[in-house]
Coordinates of C-alpha atoms in Angstrom, one line a residue:
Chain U
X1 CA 206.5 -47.2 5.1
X2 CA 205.7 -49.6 7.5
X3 CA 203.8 -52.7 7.7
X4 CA 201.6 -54.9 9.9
X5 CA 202.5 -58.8 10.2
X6 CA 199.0 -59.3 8.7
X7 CA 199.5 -56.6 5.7
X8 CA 199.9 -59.7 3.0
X9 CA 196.4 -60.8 4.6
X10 CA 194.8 -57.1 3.6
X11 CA 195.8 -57.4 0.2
X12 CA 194.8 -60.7 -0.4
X13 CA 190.7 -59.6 0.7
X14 CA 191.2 -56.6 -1.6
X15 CA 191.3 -53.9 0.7
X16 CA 192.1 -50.4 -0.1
X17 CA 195.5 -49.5 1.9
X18 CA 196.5 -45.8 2.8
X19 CA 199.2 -44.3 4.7
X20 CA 198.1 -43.8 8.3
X21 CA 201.4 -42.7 10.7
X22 CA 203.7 -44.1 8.7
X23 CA 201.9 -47.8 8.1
X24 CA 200.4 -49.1 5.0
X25 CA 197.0 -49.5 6.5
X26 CA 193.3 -50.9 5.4
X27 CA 191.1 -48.2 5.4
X28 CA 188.6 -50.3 4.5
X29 CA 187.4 -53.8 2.8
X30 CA 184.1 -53.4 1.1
X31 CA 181.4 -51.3 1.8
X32 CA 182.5 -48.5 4.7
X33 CA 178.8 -48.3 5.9
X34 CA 178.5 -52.6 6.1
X35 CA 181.9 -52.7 7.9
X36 CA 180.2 -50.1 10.3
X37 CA 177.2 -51.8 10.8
X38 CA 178.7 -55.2 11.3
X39 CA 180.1 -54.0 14.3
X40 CA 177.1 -52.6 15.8
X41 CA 174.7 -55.6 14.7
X42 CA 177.5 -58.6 14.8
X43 CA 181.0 -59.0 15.1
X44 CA 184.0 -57.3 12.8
X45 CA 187.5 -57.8 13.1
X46 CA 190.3 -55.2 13.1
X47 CA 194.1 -54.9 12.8
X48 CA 195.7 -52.2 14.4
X49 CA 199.0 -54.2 15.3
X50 CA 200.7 -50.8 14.5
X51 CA 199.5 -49.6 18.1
X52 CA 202.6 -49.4 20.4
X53 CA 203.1 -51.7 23.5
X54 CA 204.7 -50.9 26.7
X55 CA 205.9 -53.4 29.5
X56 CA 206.8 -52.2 32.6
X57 CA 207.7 -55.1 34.8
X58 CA 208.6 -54.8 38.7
X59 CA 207.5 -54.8 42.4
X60 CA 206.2 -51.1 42.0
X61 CA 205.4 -50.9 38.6
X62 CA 201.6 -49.8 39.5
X63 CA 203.2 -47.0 41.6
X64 CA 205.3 -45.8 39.0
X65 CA 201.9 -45.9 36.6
X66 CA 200.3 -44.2 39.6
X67 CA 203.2 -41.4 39.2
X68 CA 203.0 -41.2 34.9
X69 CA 199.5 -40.9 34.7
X70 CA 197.1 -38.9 36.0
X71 CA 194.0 -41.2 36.1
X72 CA 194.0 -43.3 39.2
X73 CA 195.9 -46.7 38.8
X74 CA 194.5 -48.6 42.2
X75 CA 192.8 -51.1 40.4
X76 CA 192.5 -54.6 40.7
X77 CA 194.6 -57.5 39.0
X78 CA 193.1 -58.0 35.6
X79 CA 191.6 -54.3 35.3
X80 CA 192.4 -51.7 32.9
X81 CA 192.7 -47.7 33.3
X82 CA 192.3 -45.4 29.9
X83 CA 194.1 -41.9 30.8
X84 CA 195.8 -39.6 28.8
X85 CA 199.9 -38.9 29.2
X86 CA 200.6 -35.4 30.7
X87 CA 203.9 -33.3 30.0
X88 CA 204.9 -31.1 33.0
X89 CA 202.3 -28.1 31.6
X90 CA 199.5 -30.5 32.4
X91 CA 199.2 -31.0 28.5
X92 CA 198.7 -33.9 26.3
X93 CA 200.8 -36.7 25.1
X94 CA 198.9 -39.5 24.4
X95 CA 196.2 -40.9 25.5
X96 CA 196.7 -44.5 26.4
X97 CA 195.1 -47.8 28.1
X98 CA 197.6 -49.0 31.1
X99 CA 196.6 -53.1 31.8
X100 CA 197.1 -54.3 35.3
X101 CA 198.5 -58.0 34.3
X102 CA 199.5 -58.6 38.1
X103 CA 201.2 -56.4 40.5
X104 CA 204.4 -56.5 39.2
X105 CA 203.3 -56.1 35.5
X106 CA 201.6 -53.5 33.4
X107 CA 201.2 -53.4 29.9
X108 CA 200.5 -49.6 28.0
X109 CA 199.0 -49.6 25.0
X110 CA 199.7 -46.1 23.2
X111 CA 199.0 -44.7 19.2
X112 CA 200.6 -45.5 16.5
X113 CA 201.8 -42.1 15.7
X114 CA 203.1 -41.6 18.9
X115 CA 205.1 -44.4 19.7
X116 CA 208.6 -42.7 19.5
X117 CA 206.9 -39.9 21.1
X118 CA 205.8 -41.5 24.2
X119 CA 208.6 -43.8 25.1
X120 CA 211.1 -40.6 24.7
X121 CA 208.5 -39.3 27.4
X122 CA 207.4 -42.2 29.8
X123 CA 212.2 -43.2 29.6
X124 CA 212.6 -39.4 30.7
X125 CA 210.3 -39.8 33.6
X126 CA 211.7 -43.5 34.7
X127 CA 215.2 -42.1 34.8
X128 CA 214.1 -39.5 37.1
X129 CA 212.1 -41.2 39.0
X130 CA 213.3 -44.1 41.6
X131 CA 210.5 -46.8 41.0
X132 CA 211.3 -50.4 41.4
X133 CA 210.8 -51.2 37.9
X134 CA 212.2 -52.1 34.3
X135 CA 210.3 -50.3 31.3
X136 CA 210.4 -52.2 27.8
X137 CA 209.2 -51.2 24.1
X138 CA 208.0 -54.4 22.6
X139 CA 205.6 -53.1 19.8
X140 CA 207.9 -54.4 17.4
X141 CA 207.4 -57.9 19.0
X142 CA 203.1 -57.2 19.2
X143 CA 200.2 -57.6 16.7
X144 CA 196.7 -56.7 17.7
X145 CA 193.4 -57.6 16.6
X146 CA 190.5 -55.9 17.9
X147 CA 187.0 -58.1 17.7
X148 CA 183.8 -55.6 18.1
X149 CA 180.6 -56.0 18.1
X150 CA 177.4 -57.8 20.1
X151 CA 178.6 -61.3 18.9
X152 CA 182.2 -61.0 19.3
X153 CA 182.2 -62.7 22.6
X154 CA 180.5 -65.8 21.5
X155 CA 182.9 -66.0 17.9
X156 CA 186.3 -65.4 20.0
X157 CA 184.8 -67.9 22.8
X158 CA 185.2 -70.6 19.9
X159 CA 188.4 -69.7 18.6
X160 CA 190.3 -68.9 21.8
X161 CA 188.0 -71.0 24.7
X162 CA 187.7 -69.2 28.1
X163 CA 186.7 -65.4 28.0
X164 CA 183.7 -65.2 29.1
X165 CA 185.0 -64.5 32.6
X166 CA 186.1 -61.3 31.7
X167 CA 184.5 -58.3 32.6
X168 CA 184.5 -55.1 31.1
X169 CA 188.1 -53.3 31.0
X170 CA 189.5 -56.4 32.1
X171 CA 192.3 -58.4 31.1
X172 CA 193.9 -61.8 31.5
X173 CA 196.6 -63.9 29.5
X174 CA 195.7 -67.3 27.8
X175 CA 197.9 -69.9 27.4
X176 CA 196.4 -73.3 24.9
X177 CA 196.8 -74.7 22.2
X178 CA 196.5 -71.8 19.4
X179 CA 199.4 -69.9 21.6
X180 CA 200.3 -67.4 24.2
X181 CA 197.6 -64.7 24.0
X182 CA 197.0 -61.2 25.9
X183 CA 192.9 -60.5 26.0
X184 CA 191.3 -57.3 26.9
X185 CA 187.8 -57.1 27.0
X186 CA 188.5 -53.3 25.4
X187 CA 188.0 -51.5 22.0
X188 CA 187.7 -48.2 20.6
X189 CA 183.8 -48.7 19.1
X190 CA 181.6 -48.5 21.8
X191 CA 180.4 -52.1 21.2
X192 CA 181.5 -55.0 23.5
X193 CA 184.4 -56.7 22.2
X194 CA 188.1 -57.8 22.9
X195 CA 191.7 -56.6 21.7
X196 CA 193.5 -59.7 21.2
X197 CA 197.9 -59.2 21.7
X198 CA 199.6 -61.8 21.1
X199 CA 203.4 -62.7 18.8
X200 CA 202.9 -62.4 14.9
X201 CA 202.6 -65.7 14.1
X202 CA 199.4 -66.2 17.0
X203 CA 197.5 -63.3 15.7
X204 CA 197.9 -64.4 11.5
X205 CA 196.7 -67.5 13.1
X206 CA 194.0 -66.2 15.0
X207 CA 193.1 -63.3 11.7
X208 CA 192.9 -66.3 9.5
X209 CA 190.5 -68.6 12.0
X210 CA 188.5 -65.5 12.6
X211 CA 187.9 -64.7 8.3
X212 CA 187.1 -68.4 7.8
X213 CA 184.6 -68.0 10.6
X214 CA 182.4 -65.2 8.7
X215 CA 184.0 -62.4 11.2
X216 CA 184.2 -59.1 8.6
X217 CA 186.9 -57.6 8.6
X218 CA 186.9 -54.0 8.9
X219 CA 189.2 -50.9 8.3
X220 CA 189.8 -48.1 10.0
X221 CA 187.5 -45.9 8.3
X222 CA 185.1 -47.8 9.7
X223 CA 186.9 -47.7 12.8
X224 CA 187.0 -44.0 13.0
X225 CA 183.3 -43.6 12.1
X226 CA 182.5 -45.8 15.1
X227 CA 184.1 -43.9 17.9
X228 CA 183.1 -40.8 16.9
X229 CA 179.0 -42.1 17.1
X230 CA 180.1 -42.9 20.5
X231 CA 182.0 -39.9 21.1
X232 CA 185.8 -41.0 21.6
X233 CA 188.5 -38.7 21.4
X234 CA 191.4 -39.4 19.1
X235 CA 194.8 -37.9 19.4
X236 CA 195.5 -35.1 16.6
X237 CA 192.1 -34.2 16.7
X238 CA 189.9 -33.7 19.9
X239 CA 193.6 -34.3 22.4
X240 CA 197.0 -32.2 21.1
X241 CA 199.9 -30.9 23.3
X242 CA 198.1 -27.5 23.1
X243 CA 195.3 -29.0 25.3
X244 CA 195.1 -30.0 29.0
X245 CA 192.6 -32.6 30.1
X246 CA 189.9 -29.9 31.3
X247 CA 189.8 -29.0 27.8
X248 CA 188.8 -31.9 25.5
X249 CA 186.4 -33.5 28.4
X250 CA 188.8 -35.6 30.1
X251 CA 188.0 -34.3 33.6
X252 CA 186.9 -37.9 34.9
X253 CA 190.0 -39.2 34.0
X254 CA 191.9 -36.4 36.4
X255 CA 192.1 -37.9 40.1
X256 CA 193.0 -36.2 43.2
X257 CA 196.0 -37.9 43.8
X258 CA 199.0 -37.1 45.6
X259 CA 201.9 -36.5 42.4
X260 CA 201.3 -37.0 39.2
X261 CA 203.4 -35.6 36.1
X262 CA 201.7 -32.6 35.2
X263 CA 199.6 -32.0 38.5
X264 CA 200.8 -28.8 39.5
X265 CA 200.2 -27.0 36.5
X266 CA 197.2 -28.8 36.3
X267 CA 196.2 -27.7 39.0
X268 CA 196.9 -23.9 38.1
X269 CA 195.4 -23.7 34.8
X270 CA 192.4 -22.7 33.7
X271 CA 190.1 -24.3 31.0
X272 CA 189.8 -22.7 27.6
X273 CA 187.4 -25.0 25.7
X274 CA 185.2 -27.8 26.0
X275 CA 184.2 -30.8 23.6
X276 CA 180.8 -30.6 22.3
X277 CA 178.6 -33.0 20.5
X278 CA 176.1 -31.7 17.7
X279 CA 174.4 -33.3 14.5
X280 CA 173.2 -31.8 11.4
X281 CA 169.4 -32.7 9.9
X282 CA 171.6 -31.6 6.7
X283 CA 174.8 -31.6 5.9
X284 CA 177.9 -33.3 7.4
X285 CA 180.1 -32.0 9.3
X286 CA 184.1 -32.0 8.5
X287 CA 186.8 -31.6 10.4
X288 CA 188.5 -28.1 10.3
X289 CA 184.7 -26.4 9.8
X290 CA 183.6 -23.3 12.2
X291 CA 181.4 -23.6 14.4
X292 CA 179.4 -20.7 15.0
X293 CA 176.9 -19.5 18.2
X294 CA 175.1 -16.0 18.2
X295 CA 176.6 -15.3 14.8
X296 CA 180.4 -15.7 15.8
X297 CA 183.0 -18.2 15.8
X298 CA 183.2 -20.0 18.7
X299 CA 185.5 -22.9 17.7
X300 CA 186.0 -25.9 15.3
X301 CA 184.6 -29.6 14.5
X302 CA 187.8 -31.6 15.2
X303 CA 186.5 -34.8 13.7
X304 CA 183.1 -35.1 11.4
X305 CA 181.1 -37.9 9.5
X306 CA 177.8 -39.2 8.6
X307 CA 176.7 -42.1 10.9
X308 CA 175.4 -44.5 9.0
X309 CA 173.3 -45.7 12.1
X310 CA 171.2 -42.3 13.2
X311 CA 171.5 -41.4 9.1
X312 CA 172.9 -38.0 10.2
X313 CA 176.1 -35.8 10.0
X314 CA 177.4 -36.1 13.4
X315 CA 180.7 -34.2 15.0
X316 CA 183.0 -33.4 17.6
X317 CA 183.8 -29.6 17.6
X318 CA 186.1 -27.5 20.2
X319 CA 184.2 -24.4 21.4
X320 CA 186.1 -21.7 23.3
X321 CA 184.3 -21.7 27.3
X322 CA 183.9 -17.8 27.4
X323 CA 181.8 -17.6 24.4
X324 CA 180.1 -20.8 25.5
X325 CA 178.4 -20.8 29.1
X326 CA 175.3 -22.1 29.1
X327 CA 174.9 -22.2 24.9
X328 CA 173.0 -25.0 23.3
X329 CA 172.1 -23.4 19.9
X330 CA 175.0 -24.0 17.9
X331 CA 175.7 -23.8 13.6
X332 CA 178.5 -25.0 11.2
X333 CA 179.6 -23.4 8.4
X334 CA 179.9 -25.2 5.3
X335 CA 181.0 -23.7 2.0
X336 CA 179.9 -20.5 3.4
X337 CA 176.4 -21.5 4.1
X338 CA 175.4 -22.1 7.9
X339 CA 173.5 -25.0 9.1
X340 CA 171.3 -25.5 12.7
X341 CA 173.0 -27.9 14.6
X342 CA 171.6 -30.3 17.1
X343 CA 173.4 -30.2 20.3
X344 CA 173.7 -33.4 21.9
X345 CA 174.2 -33.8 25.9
X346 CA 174.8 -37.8 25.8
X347 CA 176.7 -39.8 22.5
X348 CA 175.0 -40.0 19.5
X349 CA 174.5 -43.8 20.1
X350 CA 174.8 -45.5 23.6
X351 CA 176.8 -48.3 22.0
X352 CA 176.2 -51.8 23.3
X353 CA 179.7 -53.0 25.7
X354 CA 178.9 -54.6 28.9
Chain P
X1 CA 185.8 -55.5 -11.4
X2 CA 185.8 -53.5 -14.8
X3 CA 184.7 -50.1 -14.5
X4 CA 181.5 -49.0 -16.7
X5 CA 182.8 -46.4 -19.6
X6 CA 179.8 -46.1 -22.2
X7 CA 181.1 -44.9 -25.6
X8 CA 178.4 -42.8 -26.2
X9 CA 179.4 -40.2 -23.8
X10 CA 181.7 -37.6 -23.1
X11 CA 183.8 -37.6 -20.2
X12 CA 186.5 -34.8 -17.8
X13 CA 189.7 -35.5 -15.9
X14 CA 187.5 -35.1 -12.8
X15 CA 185.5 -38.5 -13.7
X16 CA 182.4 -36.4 -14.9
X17 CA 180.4 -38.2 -17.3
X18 CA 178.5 -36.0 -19.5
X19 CA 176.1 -37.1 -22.3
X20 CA 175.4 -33.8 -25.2
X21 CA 172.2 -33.1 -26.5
X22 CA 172.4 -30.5 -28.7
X23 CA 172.7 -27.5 -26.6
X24 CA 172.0 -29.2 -23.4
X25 CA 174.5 -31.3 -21.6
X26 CA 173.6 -33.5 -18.8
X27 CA 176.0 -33.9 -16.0
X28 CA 177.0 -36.9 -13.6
X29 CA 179.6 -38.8 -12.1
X30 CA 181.1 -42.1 -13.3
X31 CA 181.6 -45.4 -12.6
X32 CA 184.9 -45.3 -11.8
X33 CA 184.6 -42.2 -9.1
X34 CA 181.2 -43.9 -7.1
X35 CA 183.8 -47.0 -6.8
X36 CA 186.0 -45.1 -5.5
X37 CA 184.0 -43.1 -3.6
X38 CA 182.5 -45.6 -1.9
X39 CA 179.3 -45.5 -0.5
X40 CA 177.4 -42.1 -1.1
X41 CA 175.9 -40.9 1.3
X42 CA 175.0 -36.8 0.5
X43 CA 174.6 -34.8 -2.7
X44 CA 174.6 -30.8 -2.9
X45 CA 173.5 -29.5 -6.4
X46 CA 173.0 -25.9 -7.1
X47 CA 169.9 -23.7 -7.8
X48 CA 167.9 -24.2 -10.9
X49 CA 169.1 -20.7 -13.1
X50 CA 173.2 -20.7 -11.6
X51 CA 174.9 -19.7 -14.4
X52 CA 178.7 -21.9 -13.8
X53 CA 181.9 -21.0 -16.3
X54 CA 183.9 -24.2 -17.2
X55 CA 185.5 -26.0 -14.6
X56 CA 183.8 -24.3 -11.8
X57 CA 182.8 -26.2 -8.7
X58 CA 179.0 -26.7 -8.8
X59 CA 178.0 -28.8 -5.7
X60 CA 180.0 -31.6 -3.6
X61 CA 179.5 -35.1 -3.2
X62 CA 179.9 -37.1 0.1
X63 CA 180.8 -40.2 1.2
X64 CA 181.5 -41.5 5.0
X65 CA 184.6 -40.4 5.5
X66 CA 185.3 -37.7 2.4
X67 CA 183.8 -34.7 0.6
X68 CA 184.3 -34.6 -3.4
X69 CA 183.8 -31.5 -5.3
X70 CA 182.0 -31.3 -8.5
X71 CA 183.4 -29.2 -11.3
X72 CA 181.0 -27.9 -14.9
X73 CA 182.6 -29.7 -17.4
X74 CA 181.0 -26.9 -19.7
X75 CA 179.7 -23.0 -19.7
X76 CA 175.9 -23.0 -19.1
X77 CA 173.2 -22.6 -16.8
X78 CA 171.9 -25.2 -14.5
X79 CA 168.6 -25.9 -16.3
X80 CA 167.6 -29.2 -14.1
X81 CA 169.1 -30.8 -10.9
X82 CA 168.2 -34.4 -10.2
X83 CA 166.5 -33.6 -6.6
X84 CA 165.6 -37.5 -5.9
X85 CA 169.6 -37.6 -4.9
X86 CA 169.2 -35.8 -2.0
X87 CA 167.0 -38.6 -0.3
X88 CA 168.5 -41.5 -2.3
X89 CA 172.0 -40.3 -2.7
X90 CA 173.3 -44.2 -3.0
X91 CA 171.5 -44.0 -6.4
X92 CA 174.9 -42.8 -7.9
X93 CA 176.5 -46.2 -6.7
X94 CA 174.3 -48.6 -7.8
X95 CA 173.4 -46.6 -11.0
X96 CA 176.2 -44.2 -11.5
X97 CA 175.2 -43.3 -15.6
X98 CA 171.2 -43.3 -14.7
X99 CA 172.2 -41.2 -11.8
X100 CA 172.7 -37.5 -13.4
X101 CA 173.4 -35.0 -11.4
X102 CA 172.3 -31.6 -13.3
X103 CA 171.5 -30.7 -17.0
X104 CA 173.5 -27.3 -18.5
X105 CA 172.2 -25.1 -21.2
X106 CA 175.6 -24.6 -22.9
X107 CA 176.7 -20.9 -23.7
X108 CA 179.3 -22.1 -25.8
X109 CA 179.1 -25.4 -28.0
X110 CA 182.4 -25.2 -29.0
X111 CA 183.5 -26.3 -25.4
X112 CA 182.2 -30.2 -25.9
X113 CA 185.2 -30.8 -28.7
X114 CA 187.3 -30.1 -25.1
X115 CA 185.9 -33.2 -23.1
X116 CA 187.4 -36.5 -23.2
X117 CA 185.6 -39.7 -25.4
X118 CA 185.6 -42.5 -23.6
X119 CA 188.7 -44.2 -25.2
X120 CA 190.7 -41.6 -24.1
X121 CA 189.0 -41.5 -20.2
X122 CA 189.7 -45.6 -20.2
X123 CA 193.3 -44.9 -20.2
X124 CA 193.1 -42.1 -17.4
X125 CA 191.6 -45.1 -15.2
X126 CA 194.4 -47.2 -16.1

């Protein structure tokens, strides 16, 4: 099992610690629902320094990007891009955030679980390929804190000085006194907030600055709970290799571009399900549940919980298209009883990011 | 923290509590399963009248992230269900032994002498 630089730091505020991918992780510190509201109402703090990070450094590093992924990468300095990773069927990876650090240097950050995974994948296409570029693994050499939450800009503005020039998605590095840091004004909540990269001993540093500054830290229970009230896809659940972009509601990160891995049969395929969003007045929701329409089966909640915010059971589930067009009134089954679901056209919260 | 274990009732490997009153047995969770629970946040208890054979799972309780199922420490019928846990499920955390869950009319008394006393439930929380 592996552990995170700031693991020591877990166990010293009492958390509970379970296996996630391998890594002895903090699911969660106190109280689950406090942890989750803390980030909506003020600022939490998370580790997820197991995340993988990618370099790849040279004068067409974008256009290689441009070629791995199939969301558009013709962004500005300082800008990010989410998009998933495509095998040659058009079928999912990863899904990843690429960060334009200047022209000549992008940094991926991918899941834990698939770290292996993905740089097998993104070496095979460099060696094919002929882009001007070098392509380095350093999460080994990486810890990451992610700060969310409506007063995580003002709390990180004290501890690290100038952020507040960064927009939305956007990324610079910072150089002072507390060390070398990599900020993105990105996050997996919903809620404005930052992911802060930065060598082992910076983040402990920054982790123990942020605790003695009141920032709660939270687990990734909490974490989880928070992107699906906002609807975010996670890999093993709403995105698999069985799935293409079309299916899981990743259109809008497909771009017309020229060549892309996985375009062709992209191009060629056809969707087979959509994601849909639905709540329960009663009940909540679990992954793995059916989810019927017209008294059939017509898919499966990928991912489930009760959102402590709207006080309701709230899921993700994978309907099959041709049993689908046009259906709103949706049920889950749960221990053989079927519940009414809501069905939701926006996310269950709006979240507050900039 | 020390977790809660009251001597004057009867206890299953499934962190049941369950206090005996002649023929009726009233059922709810302990301590040291709302701790580790977490916060609850939904309850499912059966009909009044459902007749339950030892062990069987009568009901489910939820937190966030997980769903717990709820086994009859005893044979009986459900003769009460605690229906203020359905809008105040975080009852059970803050008062897990106040909290019952349902009372049983036992079919067979003999089955209590099968339950765990509370010295012996310490040691499965150790």
């Amino acid at each position: 099992m592996m552990k995170t630089s700031l693991y020591d730091k877990h166990v010293g505020l009492n958390a509970k610690i379970v296996d996630f991918a391998g890594w002895e992780m903090p699911i969660s510190y106190s109280s689950l629902k406090e942890e989750i509201l803390e980030v909506r109402n003020g600022c939490g703090a998370f580790d997820v320094s197991h995340m993988g990070e990618f370099f790849i450094e040279g004068a067409e590093a974008c256009d290689f990007m441009d070629h791995l992924i199939p969301n558009d990468f013709q962004v500005a300095n300082g800008k990010a891009v989410y998009s998933p990773l495509l095998n040659h069927d058009g079928k999912i990876i990863d899904d990843l955030i690429a960060y334009k650090l200047s022209d000549e240097l992008v940094m991926i950050c991918v899941n834990a679980s698939n770290i292996e995974k993905d740089w097998t994948w993104i070496s095979s296409i460099h060696k094919k390929s002929n882009f001007d570029c070098k392509i380095f693994n350093r999460s080994n050499d990486y810890s990451l804190i992610a700060i969310q939450g409506p007063k995580s800009e003002s709390i990180l503005k004290e501890q690290l000085g100038e952020i507040e020039d960064l927009d939305y998605y956007g990324i610079k590095k910072l150089e002072n006194s507390h060390g070398s840091f990599i900020i993105a004004r990105t996050g997996y909540t919903g809620e404005d907030g930052f992911e802060v990269f930065g060598n082992h001993e910076v983040i402990n540093s920054l982790w123990d600055r942020l605790m003695s500054a009141g920032v709660l830290p939270c687990g990734l229970g909490a974490r989880d709970t928070l992107r699906v009230e906002v609807c975010y896809p996670l890999y093993g659940h709403e995105l698999s290799e069985d799935l293409t972009p079309y299916d899981c509601s990743l259109k809008w990160t497909v771009k017309s571009k020229v060549d892309y891995v996985g375009k062709k049969a992209l191009d060629e395929s056809t969707p087979k399900y959509k994601l849909i969003k639905i709540s329960l007045e009663k009940g909540i929701p679990r992954e793995g549940y059916k989810v019927m329409s017209n008294g059939e089966e017509v898919g499966i909640v990928t991912s489930g919980t009760m959102s402590p915010v709207i006080s309701k059971g709230i899921a993700l589930a994978r309907v099959e298209r041709s049993k689908t067009e046009g259906v709103k009134s949706y049920q889950v089954e749960i221990r053989g009883k079927t519940y009414e679901a809501n069905y939701h056209t926006k996310p269950f919260i709006s979240g507050g990011h900039i | 923290m020390a977790t809660k274990i009251p001597e004057n009732l009867k206890y299953t490997k499934e962190h049941e509590w369950a206090l005996v009153e002649g023929k009726n047995l009233t059922v709810g969770i302990t301590d040291f399963a709302q701790s580790s629970l977490g916060d609850i946040v939904y309850v499912e208890l059966p009909e009044i009248g459902f007749e339950l054979k030892k062990d069987d799972p009568f009901g489910v309780v939820e937190s966030i992230k997980s769903v717990s199922d709820l086994y009859s420490p005893v044979s009986g019928k459900v003769v009460a269900i605690n229906s203020d846990l359905q809008d105040a499920p975080e009852k059970i955390n803050e008062t897990a032994y106040e909290s019952w869950l349902i009372k049983i009319e036992m079919s067979s008394e003999a089955e209590v002498a099968q339950l765990l006393d509370s010295n012996n439930y310490k040691s499965l929380c150790e």
